[in-house]
PDB file of C-alpha atoms in Angstrom:
ATOM      1  CA  MET G1357      13.920   7.641 -14.853  1.00 50.00           C
ATOM      2  CA  ASP G1358      14.143   7.594 -18.678  1.00 52.00           C
ATOM      3  CA  SER G1359      15.210   3.995 -19.016  1.00 55.00           C
ATOM      4  CA  PRO G1360      12.759   2.349 -21.488  1.00 57.00           C
ATOM      5  CA  VAL G1361      13.516  -1.124 -20.050  1.00 55.00           C
ATOM      6  CA  VAL G1362      12.522  -0.098 -16.513  1.00 57.00           C
ATOM      7  CA  LEU G1363       9.435   1.805 -17.628  1.00 59.00           C
ATOM      8  CA  ALA G1364       8.302  -1.015 -19.881  1.00 58.00           C
ATOM      9  CA  SER G1365       8.728  -3.563 -17.131  1.00 64.00           C
ATOM     10  CA  LEU G1366       6.771  -1.701 -14.427  1.00 67.00           C
ATOM     11  CA  PRO G1367       3.333  -3.064 -15.313  1.00 70.00           C
ATOM     12  CA  PHE G1368       4.730  -6.564 -15.364  1.00 72.00           C
ATOM     13  CA  ALA G1369       6.442  -6.029 -12.041  1.00 70.00           C
ATOM     14  CA  LEU G1370       3.175  -4.854 -10.522  1.00 69.00           C
ATOM     15  CA  GLY G1371       1.455  -7.823 -12.172  1.00 75.00           C
ATOM     16  CA  ILE G1372       3.723 -10.219 -10.310  1.00 75.00           C
ATOM     17  CA  VAL G1373       2.888  -8.532  -6.939  1.00 72.00           C
ATOM     18  CA  MET G1374      -0.865  -8.621  -7.662  1.00 74.00           C
ATOM     19  CA  LEU G1375      -0.638 -12.200  -8.903  1.00 78.00           C
ATOM     20  CA  GLY G1376       0.928 -13.191  -5.684  1.00 74.00           C
ATOM     21  CA  LEU G1377      -1.955 -11.557  -3.815  1.00 71.00           C
ATOM     22  CA  GLY G1378      -4.445 -13.426  -6.018  1.00 75.00           C
ATOM     23  CA  LEU G1379      -2.814 -16.803  -5.313  1.00 78.00           C
ATOM     24  CA  SER G1380      -3.439 -16.265  -1.648  1.00 71.00           C
ATOM     25  CA  LEU G1381      -7.171 -15.290  -2.066  1.00 71.00           C
ATOM     26  CA  ARG G1382     -10.434 -17.088  -2.280  1.00 75.00           C
ATOM     27  CA  LEU G1383     -14.037 -15.896  -2.652  1.00 74.00           C
ATOM     28  CA  ASP G1384     -14.450 -16.768   0.973  1.00 73.00           C
ATOM     29  CA  ASP G1385     -11.944 -14.005   1.842  1.00 67.00           C
ATOM     30  CA  PHE G1386     -14.472 -11.458   0.533  1.00 71.00           C
ATOM     31  CA  ARG G1387     -17.379 -13.120   2.254  1.00 72.00           C
ATOM     32  CA  ARG G1388     -15.431 -13.044   5.492  1.00 70.00           C
ATOM     33  CA  VAL G1389     -16.285  -9.311   5.949  1.00 69.00           C
ATOM     34  CA  GLY G1390     -19.397 -10.520   7.625  1.00 75.00           C
ATOM     35  CA  GLN G1391     -17.415 -12.266  10.306  1.00 78.00           C
ATOM     36  CA  TYR G1392     -15.582  -9.057  11.289  1.00 78.00           C
ATOM     37  CA  PRO G1393     -18.131  -6.358  10.295  1.00 84.00           C
ATOM     38  CA  LYS G1394     -17.038  -3.670  12.790  1.00 88.00           C
ATOM     39  CA  ALA G1395     -13.287  -4.154  12.265  1.00 87.00           C
ATOM     40  CA  ALA G1396     -13.697  -4.251   8.471  1.00 88.00           C
ATOM     41  CA  VAL G1397     -15.930  -1.177   8.288  1.00 90.00           C
ATOM     42  CA  VAL G1398     -13.745   0.878  10.637  1.00 92.00           C
ATOM     43  CA  ALA G1399     -10.519  -0.140   8.784  1.00 90.00           C
ATOM     44  CA  LEU G1400     -11.997   0.495   5.281  1.00 90.00           C
ATOM     45  CA  LEU G1401     -13.256   3.930   6.369  1.00 91.00           C
ATOM     46  CA  CYS G1402      -9.823   4.862   7.756  1.00 91.00           C
ATOM     47  CA  GLN G1403      -8.140   3.564   4.559  1.00 90.00           C
ATOM     48  CA  LEU G1404     -10.507   5.145   1.988  1.00 89.00           C
ATOM     49  CA  VAL G1405     -11.553   8.420   3.673  1.00 90.00           C
ATOM     50  CA  LEU G1406      -9.460   9.336   6.745  1.00 93.00           C
ATOM     51  CA  LEU G1407      -5.988   8.638   5.461  1.00 92.00           C
ATOM     52  CA  PRO G1408      -6.215  10.740   2.207  1.00 93.00           C
ATOM     53  CA  ALA G1409      -7.715  13.584   4.345  1.00 94.00           C
ATOM     54  CA  ILE G1410      -4.869  13.351   6.878  1.00 95.00           C
ATOM     55  CA  CYS G1411      -2.231  13.075   4.096  1.00 95.00           C
ATOM     56  CA  PHE G1412      -3.734  16.209   2.449  1.00 96.00           C
ATOM     57  CA  GLY G1413      -3.369  18.127   5.724  1.00 95.00           C
ATOM     58  CA  LEU G1414       0.292  16.808   6.155  1.00 95.00           C
ATOM     59  CA  VAL G1415       1.489  17.853   2.740  1.00 95.00           C
ATOM     60  CA  LEU G1416       0.032  21.302   3.234  1.00 95.00           C
ATOM     61  CA  ALA G1417       1.656  21.489   6.752  1.00 95.00           C
ATOM     62  CA  PHE G1418       5.007  20.334   5.365  1.00 93.00           C
ATOM     63  CA  ARG G1419       4.673  22.639   2.334  1.00 92.00           C
ATOM     64  CA  LEU G1420       5.778  19.932  -0.056  1.00 92.00           C
ATOM     65  CA  PRO G1421       6.538  20.780  -3.684  1.00 91.00           C
ATOM     66  CA  PRO G1422       3.539  20.024  -5.857  1.00 91.00           C
ATOM     67  CA  ALA G1423       4.748  16.839  -7.484  1.00 90.00           C
ATOM     68  CA  LEU G1424       5.804  15.414  -4.147  1.00 93.00           C
ATOM     69  CA  ALA G1425       2.477  16.333  -2.642  1.00 94.00           C
ATOM     70  CA  VAL G1426       0.666  14.429  -5.368  1.00 93.00           C
ATOM     71  CA  GLY G1427       3.032  11.485  -4.843  1.00 93.00           C
ATOM     72  CA  MET G1428       2.199  11.398  -1.173  1.00 95.00           C
ATOM     73  CA  LEU G1429      -1.518  11.315  -1.862  1.00 94.00           C
ATOM     74  CA  VAL G1430      -0.991   8.541  -4.413  1.00 93.00           C
ATOM     75  CA  VAL G1431       0.613   6.524  -1.595  1.00 94.00           C
ATOM     76  CA  ALA G1432      -2.289   7.344   0.760  1.00 94.00           C
ATOM     77  CA  ALA G1433      -4.784   6.129  -1.825  1.00 91.00           C
ATOM     78  CA  SER G1434      -2.941   2.884  -2.488  1.00 89.00           C
ATOM     79  CA  PRO G1435      -4.325  -0.196  -0.747  1.00 85.00           C
ATOM     80  CA  GLY G1436      -2.599  -2.211   1.879  1.00 80.00           C
ATOM     81  CA  GLY G1437       0.231  -4.314   0.650  1.00 70.00           C
ATOM     82  CA  PRO G1438       0.666  -8.098   0.953  1.00 71.00           C
ATOM     83  CA  THR G1439       3.562  -7.457   3.357  1.00 78.00           C
ATOM     84  CA  ALA G1440       0.948  -6.396   5.972  1.00 83.00           C
ATOM     85  CA  ASN G1441      -0.082 -10.080   6.244  1.00 78.00           C
ATOM     86  CA  LEU G1442       3.434 -11.033   7.225  1.00 79.00           C
ATOM     87  CA  PHE G1443       3.842  -8.349   9.854  1.00 85.00           C
ATOM     88  CA  SER G1444       0.366  -9.222  11.260  1.00 84.00           C
ATOM     89  CA  HIS G1445       1.415 -12.860  11.546  1.00 80.00           C
ATOM     90  CA  LEU G1446       4.707 -11.933  13.288  1.00 84.00           C
ATOM     91  CA  PHE G1447       3.029  -9.702  15.846  1.00 88.00           C
ATOM     92  CA  GLY G1448      -0.071 -11.719  16.598  1.00 85.00           C
ATOM     93  CA  GLY G1449      -2.651 -10.014  14.418  1.00 85.00           C
ATOM     94  CA  ASN G1450      -5.683 -11.677  12.875  1.00 85.00           C
ATOM     95  CA  VAL G1451      -4.200 -12.681   9.472  1.00 80.00           C
ATOM     96  CA  ALA G1452      -7.587 -13.825   8.128  1.00 81.00           C
ATOM     97  CA  LEU G1453      -8.834 -10.270   8.618  1.00 85.00           C
ATOM     98  CA  ASN G1454      -5.674  -8.900   6.913  1.00 82.00           C
ATOM     99  CA  VAL G1455      -6.331 -11.102   3.897  1.00 80.00           C
ATOM    100  CA  THR G1456      -9.953  -9.968   3.764  1.00 83.00           C
ATOM    101  CA  LEU G1457      -9.081  -6.312   4.051  1.00 85.00           C
ATOM    102  CA  THR G1458      -6.304  -6.601   1.437  1.00 81.00           C
ATOM    103  CA  ALA G1459      -8.720  -8.252  -0.993  1.00 79.00           C
ATOM    104  CA  VAL G1460     -11.505  -5.741  -0.528  1.00 84.00           C
ATOM    105  CA  ASN G1461      -9.085  -2.798  -0.477  1.00 84.00           C
ATOM    106  CA  SER G1462      -7.523  -3.827  -3.688  1.00 79.00           C
ATOM    107  CA  VAL G1463     -10.747  -4.019  -5.522  1.00 81.00           C
ATOM    108  CA  LEU G1464     -12.033  -0.653  -4.139  1.00 85.00           C
ATOM    109  CA  ALA G1465      -8.652   1.057  -4.830  1.00 82.00           C
ATOM    110  CA  ALA G1466      -9.002   0.370  -8.507  1.00 79.00           C
ATOM    111  CA  ALA G1467     -11.851   2.905  -8.402  1.00 81.00           C
ATOM    112  CA  THR G1468     -10.758   5.212  -5.630  1.00 86.00           C
ATOM    113  CA  LEU G1469      -7.147   5.657  -6.555  1.00 86.00           C
ATOM    114  CA  PRO G1470      -7.878   7.490  -9.786  1.00 84.00           C
ATOM    115  CA  ILE G1471     -10.308   9.788  -7.914  1.00 86.00           C
ATOM    116  CA  VAL G1472      -7.616  10.784  -5.523  1.00 88.00           C
ATOM    117  CA  VAL G1473      -5.038  11.175  -8.158  1.00 85.00           C
ATOM    118  CA  ASN G1474      -7.302  13.429 -10.198  1.00 86.00           C
ATOM    119  CA  LEU G1475      -8.326  15.582  -7.222  1.00 87.00           C
ATOM    120  CA  SER G1476      -4.759  16.016  -6.000  1.00 89.00           C
ATOM    121  CA  ALA G1477      -3.288  16.698  -9.489  1.00 86.00           C
ATOM    122  CA  GLY G1478      -6.038  19.214 -10.038  1.00 86.00           C
ATOM    123  CA  TYR G1479      -5.312  20.944  -6.786  1.00 89.00           C
ATOM    124  CA  PHE G1480      -1.453  20.982  -6.724  1.00 90.00           C
ATOM    125  CA  LEU G1481      -0.351  20.918 -10.237  1.00 84.00           C
ATOM    126  CA  PRO G1482      -0.736  23.780 -12.707  1.00 76.00           C
ATOM    127  CA  ASP G1483      -1.297  21.375 -15.532  1.00 68.00           C
ATOM    128  CA  GLY G1484      -3.261  18.940 -13.337  1.00 58.00           C
ATOM    129  CA  ALA G1485      -5.919  18.373 -15.922  1.00 50.00           C
ATOM    130  CA  ALA G1486      -3.302  16.982 -18.313  1.00 51.00           C
ATOM    131  CA  LEU G1487      -1.582  14.871 -15.629  1.00 54.00           C
ATOM    132  CA  GLY G1488      -4.733  13.391 -14.094  1.00 59.00           C
ATOM    133  CA  LEU G1489      -6.147  10.031 -14.968  1.00 61.00           C
ATOM    134  CA  GLN G1490      -8.686  10.306 -17.676  1.00 61.00           C
ATOM    135  CA  PHE G1491     -11.264   7.463 -18.310  1.00 58.00           C
ATOM    136  CA  ASP G1492      -8.854   5.342 -20.471  1.00 66.00           C
ATOM    137  CA  LYS G1493      -6.142   5.719 -17.932  1.00 62.00           C
ATOM    138  CA  MET G1494      -8.497   4.873 -15.081  1.00 64.00           C
ATOM    139  CA  LEU G1495      -9.549   1.757 -16.944  1.00 71.00           C
ATOM    140  CA  GLN G1496      -5.850   0.777 -17.315  1.00 70.00           C
ATOM    141  CA  VAL G1497      -5.379   1.159 -13.573  1.00 69.00           C
ATOM    142  CA  PHE G1498      -8.462  -1.003 -13.029  1.00 69.00           C
ATOM    143  CA  VAL G1499      -7.146  -3.764 -15.359  1.00 73.00           C
ATOM    144  CA  MET G1500      -3.601  -3.463 -14.007  1.00 72.00           C
ATOM    145  CA  VAL G1501      -4.706  -3.922 -10.485  1.00 71.00           C
ATOM    146  CA  LEU G1502      -7.541  -6.499 -10.731  1.00 74.00           C
ATOM    147  CA  ALA G1503      -6.573  -8.724 -13.734  1.00 80.00           C
ATOM    148  CA  PRO G1504      -3.525 -10.417 -12.022  1.00 80.00           C
ATOM    149  CA  VAL G1505      -5.493 -10.775  -8.798  1.00 78.00           C
ATOM    150  CA  ALA G1506      -8.341 -12.521 -10.747  1.00 83.00           C
ATOM    151  CA  ILE G1507      -5.876 -14.772 -12.524  1.00 85.00           C
ATOM    152  CA  GLY G1508      -4.220 -15.764  -9.263  1.00 82.00           C
ATOM    153  CA  MET G1509      -7.630 -16.506  -7.677  1.00 81.00           C
ATOM    154  CA  LEU G1510      -8.655 -18.545 -10.757  1.00 87.00           C
ATOM    155  CA  VAL G1511      -5.536 -20.618 -10.479  1.00 86.00           C
ATOM    156  CA  ARG G1512      -6.057 -21.263  -6.810  1.00 83.00           C
ATOM    157  CA  GLY G1513      -9.639 -22.226  -7.450  1.00 82.00           C
ATOM    158  CA  ARG G1514      -9.012 -24.512 -10.435  1.00 85.00           C
ATOM    159  CA  ALA G1515      -5.578 -25.878  -9.555  1.00 85.00           C
ATOM    160  CA  PRO G1516      -4.884 -25.457  -5.902  1.00 83.00           C
ATOM    161  CA  GLU G1517      -1.746 -27.586  -6.024  1.00 85.00           C
ATOM    162  CA  VAL G1518      -0.232 -25.326  -8.609  1.00 83.00           C
ATOM    163  CA  ALA G1519      -1.200 -22.264  -6.630  1.00 80.00           C
ATOM    164  CA  GLN G1520       0.406 -23.685  -3.510  1.00 82.00           C
ATOM    165  CA  TRP G1521       3.608 -24.546  -5.470  1.00 85.00           C
ATOM    166  CA  LEU G1522       3.710 -20.944  -6.969  1.00 81.00           C
ATOM    167  CA  ASN G1523       2.805 -19.174  -3.757  1.00 75.00           C
ATOM    168  CA  LEU G1524       6.192 -18.914  -1.988  1.00 76.00           C
ATOM    169  CA  PRO G1525       8.286 -18.202  -5.151  1.00 79.00           C
ATOM    170  CA  VAL G1526       5.840 -15.472  -6.246  1.00 77.00           C
ATOM    171  CA  ARG G1527       5.866 -13.901  -2.753  1.00 72.00           C
ATOM    172  CA  VAL G1528       9.665 -13.848  -2.744  1.00 77.00           C
ATOM    173  CA  LEU G1529       9.740 -12.507  -6.270  1.00 77.00           C
ATOM    174  CA  SER G1530       7.224  -9.787  -5.198  1.00 70.00           C
ATOM    175  CA  VAL G1531       9.596  -8.552  -2.513  1.00 72.00           C
ATOM    176  CA  VAL G1532      12.538  -8.657  -4.910  1.00 77.00           C
ATOM    177  CA  VAL G1533      10.408  -6.691  -7.499  1.00 71.00           C
ATOM    178  CA  LEU G1534       9.545  -4.030  -4.856  1.00 69.00           C
ATOM    179  CA  VAL G1535      13.160  -3.596  -3.755  1.00 75.00           C
ATOM    180  CA  VAL G1536      14.337  -3.345  -7.404  1.00 75.00           C
ATOM    181  CA  VAL G1537      11.667  -0.813  -8.338  1.00 70.00           C
ATOM    182  CA  ILE G1538      12.464   1.342  -5.348  1.00 70.00           C
ATOM    183  CA  TYR G1539      16.231   1.148  -6.122  1.00 73.00           C
ATOM    184  CA  ALA G1540      15.540   2.035  -9.785  1.00 71.00           C
ATOM    185  CA  VAL G1541      13.520   5.130  -8.757  1.00 67.00           C
ATOM    186  CA  LEU G1542      16.087   6.315  -6.197  1.00 69.00           C
ATOM    187  CA  TYR G1543      19.040   5.615  -8.559  1.00 71.00           C
ATOM    188  CA  GLY G1544      17.337   7.333 -11.469  1.00 68.00           C
ATOM    189  CA  GLU G1545      16.876  10.467  -9.275  1.00 62.00           C
ATOM    190  CA  ARG G1546      20.228  10.257  -7.431  1.00 68.00           C
ATOM    191  CA  GLU G1547      21.238  13.763  -8.333  1.00 71.00           C
ATOM    192  CA  ASN G1548      18.251  15.160  -6.508  1.00 66.00           C
ATOM    193  CA  LEU G1549      18.045  12.459  -3.823  1.00 67.00           C
ATOM    194  CA  VAL G1550      19.263  14.483  -0.919  1.00 72.00           C
ATOM    195  CA  ASP G1551      16.826  17.326  -1.676  1.00 73.00           C
ATOM    196  CA  TYR G1552      13.972  14.935  -2.116  1.00 72.00           C
ATOM    197  CA  PHE G1553      14.618  13.133   1.157  1.00 75.00           C
ATOM    198  CA  VAL G1554      14.890  16.458   2.949  1.00 75.00           C
ATOM    199  CA  SER G1555      11.579  17.524   1.337  1.00 79.00           C
ATOM    200  CA  VAL G1556       9.533  14.402   1.727  1.00 89.00           C
ATOM    201  CA  GLY G1557      11.328  12.105   4.114  1.00 88.00           C
ATOM    202  CA  LEU G1558       9.903  13.526   7.355  1.00 92.00           C
ATOM    203  CA  ALA G1559       6.467  13.871   5.851  1.00 94.00           C
ATOM    204  CA  ALA G1560       6.548  10.185   4.719  1.00 94.00           C
ATOM    205  CA  LEU G1561       7.735   9.124   8.262  1.00 94.00           C
ATOM    206  CA  VAL G1562       5.039  11.159   9.994  1.00 95.00           C
ATOM    207  CA  PHE G1563       2.356   9.880   7.665  1.00 96.00           C
ATOM    208  CA  ASN G1564       3.444   6.266   8.122  1.00 95.00           C
ATOM    209  CA  ILE G1565       3.400   6.532  11.949  1.00 95.00           C
ATOM    210  CA  VAL G1566       0.020   8.218  11.951  1.00 95.00           C
ATOM    211  CA  SER G1567      -1.323   5.584   9.592  1.00 94.00           C
ATOM    212  CA  LEU G1568      -0.181   2.696  11.859  1.00 95.00           C
ATOM    213  CA  LEU G1569      -1.581   4.490  14.979  1.00 94.00           C
ATOM    214  CA  ILE G1570      -4.914   5.335  13.409  1.00 94.00           C
ATOM    215  CA  GLY G1571      -5.126   1.841  11.883  1.00 93.00           C
ATOM    216  CA  TYR G1572      -4.815   0.310  15.407  1.00 94.00           C
ATOM    217  CA  GLY G1573      -6.362   3.064  17.491  1.00 93.00           C
ATOM    218  CA  ALA G1574      -9.567   3.662  15.663  1.00 93.00           C
ATOM    219  CA  PRO G1575     -10.706   0.010  15.777  1.00 92.00           C
ATOM    220  CA  ARG G1576      -9.771  -0.172  19.461  1.00 92.00           C
ATOM    221  CA  LEU G1577     -11.944   2.921  20.250  1.00 93.00           C
ATOM    222  CA  ALA G1578     -14.717   1.201  18.360  1.00 91.00           C
ATOM    223  CA  GLY G1579     -14.423  -1.782  20.657  1.00 91.00           C
ATOM    224  CA  VAL G1580     -12.506  -4.135  18.329  1.00 89.00           C
ATOM    225  CA  ASP G1581     -10.230  -6.582  20.072  1.00 89.00           C
ATOM    226  CA  HIS G1582      -6.377  -6.383  20.068  1.00 89.00           C
ATOM    227  CA  ARG G1583      -5.807  -9.039  17.342  1.00 87.00           C
ATOM    228  CA  GLU G1584      -8.193  -7.572  14.858  1.00 90.00           C
ATOM    229  CA  ALA G1585      -6.934  -4.004  15.624  1.00 92.00           C
ATOM    230  CA  THR G1586      -3.382  -5.199  15.104  1.00 92.00           C
ATOM    231  CA  ALA G1587      -4.366  -6.598  11.686  1.00 90.00           C
ATOM    232  CA  ALA G1588      -6.041  -3.292  10.783  1.00 92.00           C
ATOM    233  CA  GLY G1589      -3.038  -1.223  11.913  1.00 93.00           C
ATOM    234  CA  PHE G1590      -0.657  -3.173   9.611  1.00 93.00           C
ATOM    235  CA  GLU G1591      -3.162  -3.123   6.754  1.00 90.00           C
ATOM    236  CA  ILE G1592      -3.553   0.667   6.923  1.00 92.00           C
ATOM    237  CA  GLY G1593       0.066   1.487   7.673  1.00 92.00           C
ATOM    238  CA  ILE G1594       1.734  -0.784   5.045  1.00 91.00           C
ATOM    239  CA  HIS G1595       0.740   0.453   1.627  1.00 88.00           C
ATOM    240  CA  ASN G1596       1.253  -1.170  -1.793  1.00 83.00           C
ATOM    241  CA  THR G1597       4.050   1.225  -2.850  1.00 83.00           C
ATOM    242  CA  GLY G1598       4.643  -0.820  -5.902  1.00 80.00           C
ATOM    243  CA  LEU G1599       1.304   0.255  -7.173  1.00 82.00           C
ATOM    244  CA  ALA G1600       1.917   3.929  -6.227  1.00 86.00           C
ATOM    245  CA  ILE G1601       5.283   3.902  -7.974  1.00 84.00           C
ATOM    246  CA  THR G1602       3.929   2.200 -11.103  1.00 82.00           C
ATOM    247  CA  VAL G1603       1.009   4.708 -11.432  1.00 83.00           C
ATOM    248  CA  ALA G1604       3.500   7.555 -11.000  1.00 85.00           C
ATOM    249  CA  LEU G1605       6.206   6.343 -13.441  1.00 81.00           C
ATOM    250  CA  SER G1606       4.179   4.643 -16.223  1.00 78.00           C
ATOM    251  CA  PRO G1607       4.343   6.754 -19.470  1.00 74.00           C
ATOM    252  CA  ALA G1608       0.658   5.958 -20.094  1.00 71.00           C
ATOM    253  CA  LEU G1609      -0.346   7.222 -16.636  1.00 76.00           C
ATOM    254  CA  LEU G1610       1.339  10.082 -14.680  1.00 80.00           C
ATOM    255  CA  ASN G1611       4.799   9.670 -16.318  1.00 79.00           C
ATOM    256  CA  SER G1612       6.643  11.483 -13.487  1.00 83.00           C
ATOM    257  CA  ALA G1613       9.749  10.265 -11.536  1.00 82.00           C
ATOM    258  CA  GLU G1614       9.254  13.067  -8.986  1.00 86.00           C
ATOM    259  CA  ILE G1615       5.716  11.867  -8.151  1.00 89.00           C
ATOM    260  CA  ALA G1616       7.126   8.406  -7.645  1.00 87.00           C
ATOM    261  CA  ILE G1617       9.724   9.558  -5.040  1.00 88.00           C
ATOM    262  CA  PRO G1618       7.235   9.554  -2.021  1.00 92.00           C
ATOM    263  CA  GLY G1619       6.261   5.943  -2.780  1.00 89.00           C
ATOM    264  CA  ALA G1620       9.905   4.899  -2.860  1.00 85.00           C
ATOM    265  CA  VAL G1621      10.705   6.676   0.415  1.00 88.00           C
ATOM    266  CA  TYR G1622       7.586   5.364   2.099  1.00 91.00           C
ATOM    267  CA  GLY G1623       8.424   1.831   0.870  1.00 85.00           C
ATOM    268  CA  ILE G1624      11.736   2.043   2.761  1.00 84.00           C
ATOM    269  CA  VAL G1625      10.412   3.681   5.881  1.00 88.00           C
ATOM    270  CA  MET G1626       7.408   1.497   6.437  1.00 89.00           C
ATOM    271  CA  PHE G1627       9.433  -1.682   7.161  1.00 87.00           C
ATOM    272  CA  PHE G1628      11.280  -0.079  10.071  1.00 90.00           C
ATOM    273  CA  THR G1629       8.326   1.729  11.545  1.00 93.00           C
ATOM    274  CA  ALA G1630       6.021  -1.364  11.191  1.00 91.00           C
ATOM    275  CA  ALA G1631       8.586  -3.448  13.120  1.00 92.00           C
ATOM    276  CA  GLY G1632       8.784  -0.829  15.872  1.00 93.00           C
ATOM    277  CA  PHE G1633       4.978  -0.538  15.970  1.00 93.00           C
ATOM    278  CA  GLY G1634       4.574  -4.287  16.196  1.00 91.00           C
ATOM    279  CA  TRP G1635       6.996  -4.496  19.068  1.00 91.00           C
ATOM    280  CA  LEU G1636       5.337  -1.620  20.842  1.00 90.00           C
ATOM    281  CA  ILE G1637       1.719  -2.870  20.690  1.00 88.00           C
ATOM    282  CA  THR G1638       2.788  -6.443  21.489  1.00 86.00           C
ATOM    283  CA  ARG G1639       4.740  -5.219  24.565  1.00 82.00           C
ATOM    284  CA  ARG G1640       1.717  -3.117  25.659  1.00 78.00           C
ATOM    285  CA  ALA G1641      -0.675  -6.035  25.248  1.00 72.00           C
ATOM    286  CA  ARG G1642       1.559  -8.311  27.376  1.00 75.00           C
ATOM    287  CA  MET G1643       1.760  -5.684  30.108  1.00 72.00           C
ATOM    288  CA  SER G1644      -1.985  -5.215  30.136  1.00 68.00           C
ATOM    289  CA  SER G1645      -2.616  -9.020  30.260  1.00 63.00           C
ATOM    290  CA  SER G1646      -0.147  -9.414  33.160  1.00 60.00           C
ATOM    291  CA  ARG G1647      -2.001  -6.873  35.346  1.00 59.00           C
TER     292      ARG G1647
END
């Protein structure tokens, strides 16, 4: 991944994704946490605390090479992706809760992601101190994540008709951007691709399935209803892999194509597992209601 064009375009690509998120948000989406306090608290604890801990255990269990281990933890620390809203809608989840969780998660991740990156780089990489995110890099992540979201929200607040007109094209462009970024990573590392998939593919698949199951199961155990638990499951299982890849590849941040590989693999795997997960819980809910 030494293409200067691809590397230079990464922050802009991520900006498009986060702008699309901002165009779909209002301040009320943050206030709505109070409407779903139990579901929101359980989901956020799973996302911010439980998932990184589980991912750490998985990368040790699978004995991943250091850079791939860090890449997996970057994925674990990334917030839910906007695609979670789509899957939640398709499979009967509470989309309003999805929007709220995505909004809150994206703000919190701007602070928590650098912490996880620094801890994982310090643990797994011999030169982890050099590869971690120092204060200036942490500030860059903060701006990179939140500035486009704030701009999108401002457009929606001041010019709702413009936001409505932009919403669909930006969403489509966001998906295209994610596909292109994943392709660029995999193509750039094509000579080592088979080895990478052998090394990290199963770990990414297991982590994705565990994320979906915990995202749904933990709220259900806490007494949250099916629709809200479905929303939490997709929010926790579908990560913003575009952010993970950008943090890994950007020369000003981690500057490592190998660290970006888990994000690219996870970005492919999660669409198939999310569809299977949605079908499974929908079928189970129908069977339960018919009894």
